[in-house]
PDB file of C-alpha atoms in Angstrom:
ATOM      1  CA  UNK A   1      14.816  -3.919 -15.159  1.00  0.00           C
ATOM      2  CA  UNK A   2      12.048  -4.162 -12.580  1.00  0.00           C
ATOM      3  CA  UNK A   3       9.767  -7.377 -12.638  1.00  0.00           C
ATOM      4  CA  UNK A   4       6.278  -7.014 -10.939  1.00  0.00           C
ATOM      5  CA  UNK A   5       4.926 -10.299  -9.787  1.00  0.00           C
ATOM      6  CA  UNK A   6       1.354 -10.674  -8.669  1.00  0.00           C
ATOM      7  CA  UNK A   7       0.911 -13.007  -5.665  1.00  0.00           C
ATOM      8  CA  UNK A   8      -0.981 -13.111  -2.248  1.00  0.00           C
ATOM      9  CA  UNK A   9      -0.017 -12.579   1.249  1.00  0.00           C
ATOM     10  CA  UNK A  10       1.619 -16.177   1.734  1.00  0.00           C
ATOM     11  CA  UNK A  11       4.609 -15.129  -0.402  1.00  0.00           C
ATOM     12  CA  UNK A  12       7.578 -15.095   1.566  1.00  0.00           C
ATOM     13  CA  UNK A  13       9.079 -12.222  -0.039  1.00  0.00           C
ATOM     14  CA  UNK A  14       6.066 -10.194   0.729  1.00  0.00           C
ATOM     15  CA  UNK A  15       6.101 -11.133   4.167  1.00  0.00           C
ATOM     16  CA  UNK A  16       9.804 -10.335   4.502  1.00  0.00           C
ATOM     17  CA  UNK A  17       9.112  -6.724   3.092  1.00  0.00           C
ATOM     18  CA  UNK A  18       6.311  -6.268   5.273  1.00  0.00           C
ATOM     19  CA  UNK A  19       8.425  -6.952   8.281  1.00  0.00           C
ATOM     20  CA  UNK A  20      10.625  -4.113   7.217  1.00  0.00           C
ATOM     21  CA  UNK A  21       7.652  -1.933   6.637  1.00  0.00           C
ATOM     22  CA  UNK A  22       6.303  -2.530   9.977  1.00  0.00           C
ATOM     23  CA  UNK A  23       9.621  -1.712  11.676  1.00  0.00           C
ATOM     24  CA  UNK A  24       9.676   1.519   9.868  1.00  0.00           C
ATOM     25  CA  UNK A  25       6.113   2.312  10.718  1.00  0.00           C
ATOM     26  CA  UNK A  26       6.672   1.591  14.436  1.00  0.00           C
ATOM     27  CA  UNK A  27       9.379   4.209  14.411  1.00  0.00           C
ATOM     28  CA  UNK A  28       7.355   6.821  12.674  1.00  0.00           C
ATOM     29  CA  UNK A  29       4.051   6.192  14.510  1.00  0.00           C
ATOM     30  CA  UNK A  30       5.667   5.723  17.994  1.00  0.00           C
ATOM     31  CA  UNK A  31       2.751   5.386  20.497  1.00  0.00           C
ATOM     32  CA  UNK A  32       0.144   5.312  17.742  1.00  0.00           C
ATOM     33  CA  UNK A  33       1.470   2.310  16.068  1.00  0.00           C
ATOM     34  CA  UNK A  34      -0.737  -0.246  17.779  1.00  0.00           C
ATOM     35  CA  UNK A  35      -3.837   1.557  16.707  1.00  0.00           C
ATOM     36  CA  UNK A  36      -2.897   1.499  12.979  1.00  0.00           C
ATOM     37  CA  UNK A  37      -1.216  -1.963  13.182  1.00  0.00           C
ATOM     38  CA  UNK A  38      -4.617  -3.645  13.945  1.00  0.00           C
ATOM     39  CA  UNK A  39      -5.773  -2.634  10.332  1.00  0.00           C
ATOM     40  CA  UNK A  40      -2.857  -3.855   8.448  1.00  0.00           C
ATOM     41  CA  UNK A  41      -2.830  -7.536   9.112  1.00  0.00           C
ATOM     42  CA  UNK A  42      -1.941  -9.379   5.897  1.00  0.00           C
ATOM     43  CA  UNK A  43      -3.432 -12.936   6.564  1.00  0.00           C
ATOM     44  CA  UNK A  44      -6.478 -11.912   4.476  1.00  0.00           C
ATOM     45  CA  UNK A  45      -4.852 -10.170   1.507  1.00  0.00           C
ATOM     46  CA  UNK A  46      -5.384 -11.964  -1.616  1.00  0.00           C
ATOM     47  CA  UNK A  47      -3.903  -9.682  -4.126  1.00  0.00           C
ATOM     48  CA  UNK A  48      -0.287  -8.448  -3.603  1.00  0.00           C
ATOM     49  CA  UNK A  49       2.496  -7.337  -5.913  1.00  0.00           C
ATOM     50  CA  UNK A  50       6.160  -7.754  -5.328  1.00  0.00           C
ATOM     51  CA  UNK A  51       8.737  -5.849  -7.355  1.00  0.00           C
ATOM     52  CA  UNK A  52      12.006  -7.588  -8.089  1.00  0.00           C
ATOM     53  CA  UNK A  53      15.293  -6.500  -9.651  1.00  0.00           C
ATOM     54  CA  UNK A  54      17.703  -9.490 -10.602  1.00  0.00           C
ATOM     55  CA  UNK A  55      15.391 -11.654  -8.479  1.00  0.00           C
ATOM     56  CA  UNK A  56      15.981  -9.424  -5.266  1.00  0.00           C
ATOM     57  CA  UNK A  57      12.722  -8.171  -3.824  1.00  0.00           C
ATOM     58  CA  UNK A  58      12.724  -4.442  -3.533  1.00  0.00           C
ATOM     59  CA  UNK A  59       9.223  -3.428  -2.786  1.00  0.00           C
ATOM     60  CA  UNK A  60       5.647  -4.447  -2.591  1.00  0.00           C
ATOM     61  CA  UNK A  61       1.867  -3.372  -2.183  1.00  0.00           C
ATOM     62  CA  UNK A  62      -1.457  -4.908  -1.958  1.00  0.00           C
ATOM     63  CA  UNK A  63      -5.261  -4.364  -2.570  1.00  0.00           C
ATOM     64  CA  UNK A  64      -8.118  -5.631  -0.699  1.00  0.00           C
ATOM     65  CA  UNK A  65     -11.882  -5.495  -1.149  1.00  0.00           C
ATOM     66  CA  UNK A  66     -13.447  -2.291   0.433  1.00  0.00           C
ATOM     67  CA  UNK A  67     -16.891  -2.573  -1.225  1.00  0.00           C
ATOM     68  CA  UNK A  68     -18.421  -3.783  -4.412  1.00  0.00           C
ATOM     69  CA  UNK A  69     -16.646  -1.026  -6.536  1.00  0.00           C
ATOM     70  CA  UNK A  70     -13.634  -0.228  -4.499  1.00  0.00           C
ATOM     71  CA  UNK A  71     -10.289  -1.475  -3.569  1.00  0.00           C
ATOM     72  CA  UNK A  72      -8.212  -0.286  -0.809  1.00  0.00           C
ATOM     73  CA  UNK A  73      -4.583   0.105  -1.479  1.00  0.00           C
ATOM     74  CA  UNK A  74      -2.559  -1.508   1.488  1.00  0.00           C
ATOM     75  CA  UNK A  75       1.060  -2.219   2.626  1.00  0.00           C
ATOM     76  CA  UNK A  76       3.016  -0.131   0.115  1.00  0.00           C
ATOM     77  CA  UNK A  77       6.704  -0.383   0.732  1.00  0.00           C
ATOM     78  CA  UNK A  78      10.102   0.025  -1.116  1.00  0.00           C
ATOM     79  CA  UNK A  79      13.394  -0.762   0.649  1.00  0.00           C
ATOM     80  CA  UNK A  80      15.130   2.714   1.539  1.00  0.00           C
ATOM     81  CA  UNK A  81      18.179   2.340  -0.602  1.00  0.00           C
ATOM     82  CA  UNK A  82      15.873   1.832  -3.713  1.00  0.00           C
ATOM     83  CA  UNK A  83      13.611   4.731  -3.166  1.00  0.00           C
ATOM     84  CA  UNK A  84      13.314   7.594  -5.749  1.00  0.00           C
ATOM     85  CA  UNK A  85      13.599   5.323  -8.703  1.00  0.00           C
ATOM     86  CA  UNK A  86       9.984   4.980  -9.534  1.00  0.00           C
ATOM     87  CA  UNK A  87       9.485   1.680  -8.208  1.00  0.00           C
ATOM     88  CA  UNK A  88       6.613   2.552  -5.942  1.00  0.00           C
ATOM     89  CA  UNK A  89       4.817   4.123  -8.936  1.00  0.00           C
ATOM     90  CA  UNK A  90       5.272   0.962 -10.912  1.00  0.00           C
ATOM     91  CA  UNK A  91       3.608  -1.067  -8.055  1.00  0.00           C
ATOM     92  CA  UNK A  92       0.871   1.269  -7.510  1.00  0.00           C
ATOM     93  CA  UNK A  93       0.029   1.289 -11.150  1.00  0.00           C
ATOM     94  CA  UNK A  94       0.118  -2.423 -11.320  1.00  0.00           C
ATOM     95  CA  UNK A  95      -2.258  -2.667  -8.242  1.00  0.00           C
ATOM     96  CA  UNK A  96      -4.739  -0.142 -10.066  1.00  0.00           C
ATOM     97  CA  UNK A  97      -4.559  -2.266 -13.116  1.00  0.00           C
ATOM     98  CA  UNK A  98      -5.423  -5.355 -11.181  1.00  0.00           C
ATOM     99  CA  UNK A  99      -8.280  -3.572  -9.426  1.00  0.00           C
ATOM    100  CA  UNK A 100      -9.705  -2.460 -12.477  1.00  0.00           C
ATOM    101  CA  UNK A 101      -9.475  -5.952 -14.002  1.00  0.00           C
ATOM    102  CA  UNK A 102     -11.343  -7.278 -11.007  1.00  0.00           C
ATOM    103  CA  UNK A 103     -14.210  -4.736 -11.778  1.00  0.00           C
ATOM    104  CA  UNK A 104     -13.678  -1.924  -9.397  1.00  0.00           C
ATOM    105  CA  UNK A 105     -14.165   1.693 -10.207  1.00  0.00           C
ATOM    106  CA  UNK A 106     -11.798   3.189  -7.687  1.00  0.00           C
ATOM    107  CA  UNK A 107      -9.091   2.770  -5.061  1.00  0.00           C
ATOM    108  CA  UNK A 108      -8.880   4.310  -1.798  1.00  0.00           C
ATOM    109  CA  UNK A 109      -6.230   4.353   0.850  1.00  0.00           C
ATOM    110  CA  UNK A 110      -4.913   5.852   4.183  1.00  0.00           C
ATOM    111  CA  UNK A 111      -1.589   6.944   5.014  1.00  0.00           C
ATOM    112  CA  UNK A 112      -0.107   8.933   8.016  1.00  0.00           C
ATOM    113  CA  UNK A 113       0.944  12.459   8.294  1.00  0.00           C
ATOM    114  CA  UNK A 114       4.274  11.192   9.404  1.00  0.00           C
ATOM    115  CA  UNK A 115       4.865   9.550   5.824  1.00  0.00           C
ATOM    116  CA  UNK A 116       5.546  12.577   3.632  1.00  0.00           C
ATOM    117  CA  UNK A 117       7.091  10.245   0.838  1.00  0.00           C
ATOM    118  CA  UNK A 118       3.815   8.282   0.750  1.00  0.00           C
ATOM    119  CA  UNK A 119       1.752  11.321   0.506  1.00  0.00           C
ATOM    120  CA  UNK A 120       4.011  12.685  -2.475  1.00  0.00           C
ATOM    121  CA  UNK A 121       3.739   9.240  -4.129  1.00  0.00           C
ATOM    122  CA  UNK A 122      -0.121   9.181  -4.033  1.00  0.00           C
ATOM    123  CA  UNK A 123      -0.684  12.762  -5.053  1.00  0.00           C
ATOM    124  CA  UNK A 124       1.905  12.471  -7.819  1.00  0.00           C
ATOM    125  CA  UNK A 125      -0.134   9.448  -9.146  1.00  0.00           C
ATOM    126  CA  UNK A 126      -3.369  11.181  -9.210  1.00  0.00           C
ATOM    127  CA  UNK A 127      -4.890  10.471  -5.825  1.00  0.00           C
ATOM    128  CA  UNK A 128      -6.950  13.075  -4.315  1.00  0.00           C
ATOM    129  CA  UNK A 129      -7.425  13.662  -0.572  1.00  0.00           C
ATOM    130  CA  UNK A 130     -10.907  12.659   0.844  1.00  0.00           C
ATOM    131  CA  UNK A 131     -12.435  12.856   4.160  1.00  0.00           C
ATOM    132  CA  UNK A 132     -11.150   9.903   6.328  1.00  0.00           C
ATOM    133  CA  UNK A 133     -13.170   6.872   6.097  1.00  0.00           C
ATOM    134  CA  UNK A 134     -14.173   3.822   8.203  1.00  0.00           C
ATOM    135  CA  UNK A 135     -11.812   3.385  11.185  1.00  0.00           C
ATOM    136  CA  UNK A 136      -9.762   6.435  10.305  1.00  0.00           C
ATOM    137  CA  UNK A 137     -12.704   8.885  10.596  1.00  0.00           C
ATOM    138  CA  UNK A 138     -11.555  11.538  13.146  1.00  0.00           C
ATOM    139  CA  UNK A 139      -8.108  10.249  13.529  1.00  0.00           C
ATOM    140  CA  UNK A 140      -5.865  13.480  13.243  1.00  0.00           C
ATOM    141  CA  UNK A 141      -2.651  11.603  12.223  1.00  0.00           C
ATOM    142  CA  UNK A 142      -4.281   9.879   9.214  1.00  0.00           C
ATOM    143  CA  UNK A 143      -5.015  11.171   5.557  1.00  0.00           C
ATOM    144  CA  UNK A 144      -7.127   9.387   3.197  1.00  0.00           C
ATOM    145  CA  UNK A 145      -6.993   9.444  -0.702  1.00  0.00           C
ATOM    146  CA  UNK A 146      -8.954   8.079  -3.564  1.00  0.00           C
ATOM    147  CA  UNK A 147      -8.424   7.690  -7.330  1.00  0.00           C
ATOM    148  CA  UNK A 148     -11.156   6.699  -9.797  1.00  0.00           C
ATOM    149  CA  UNK A 149     -10.014   4.212 -12.249  1.00  0.00           C
TER     150      UNK A 149
END
C-alpha cells in the first residue's frame, strides 16, 4: 500500500528523489537543462508530498504559490521501476487536495515536450493545455497546463 506524506523541501527523502529527477531531466533536456533548472530550485518549497511503500520512498511532487488563487505543480517524479502503477496520479491528487485546502482555485504546471509520460499523466488527470505562462512564454520545448479545482 502506498503511503503519502505531506512534508516540505527539507525532507531528506524528497531531496534524494529530486536528485534522481534532476539527473533524468539533465539527460532528457540536454543543453536546455540549465535554463529549466533555474526555475526548479527546491529551497523555497513549503508543500511537498513523498510517496512511500514499506517505508521506501518511491516518488514525490510539490506545489508552490503562483498567485492568490493558483498553485504551481512542481518536481513530480516516480522512480523508473515503479512507474505505471498509479503512484504519480496519487501524488498529484494529494497535491490538488492540499492546494484546495489552502484556498486555491486551480493548479498550473509546466512540463517539457521530451517528457511524454508527464504529458500523459496530466491529461489523464484532467489538465488542459494552456498558453505558456511566465518564464515559459515563447519556449518551444515547454508545454503548460491547468486544472480548475
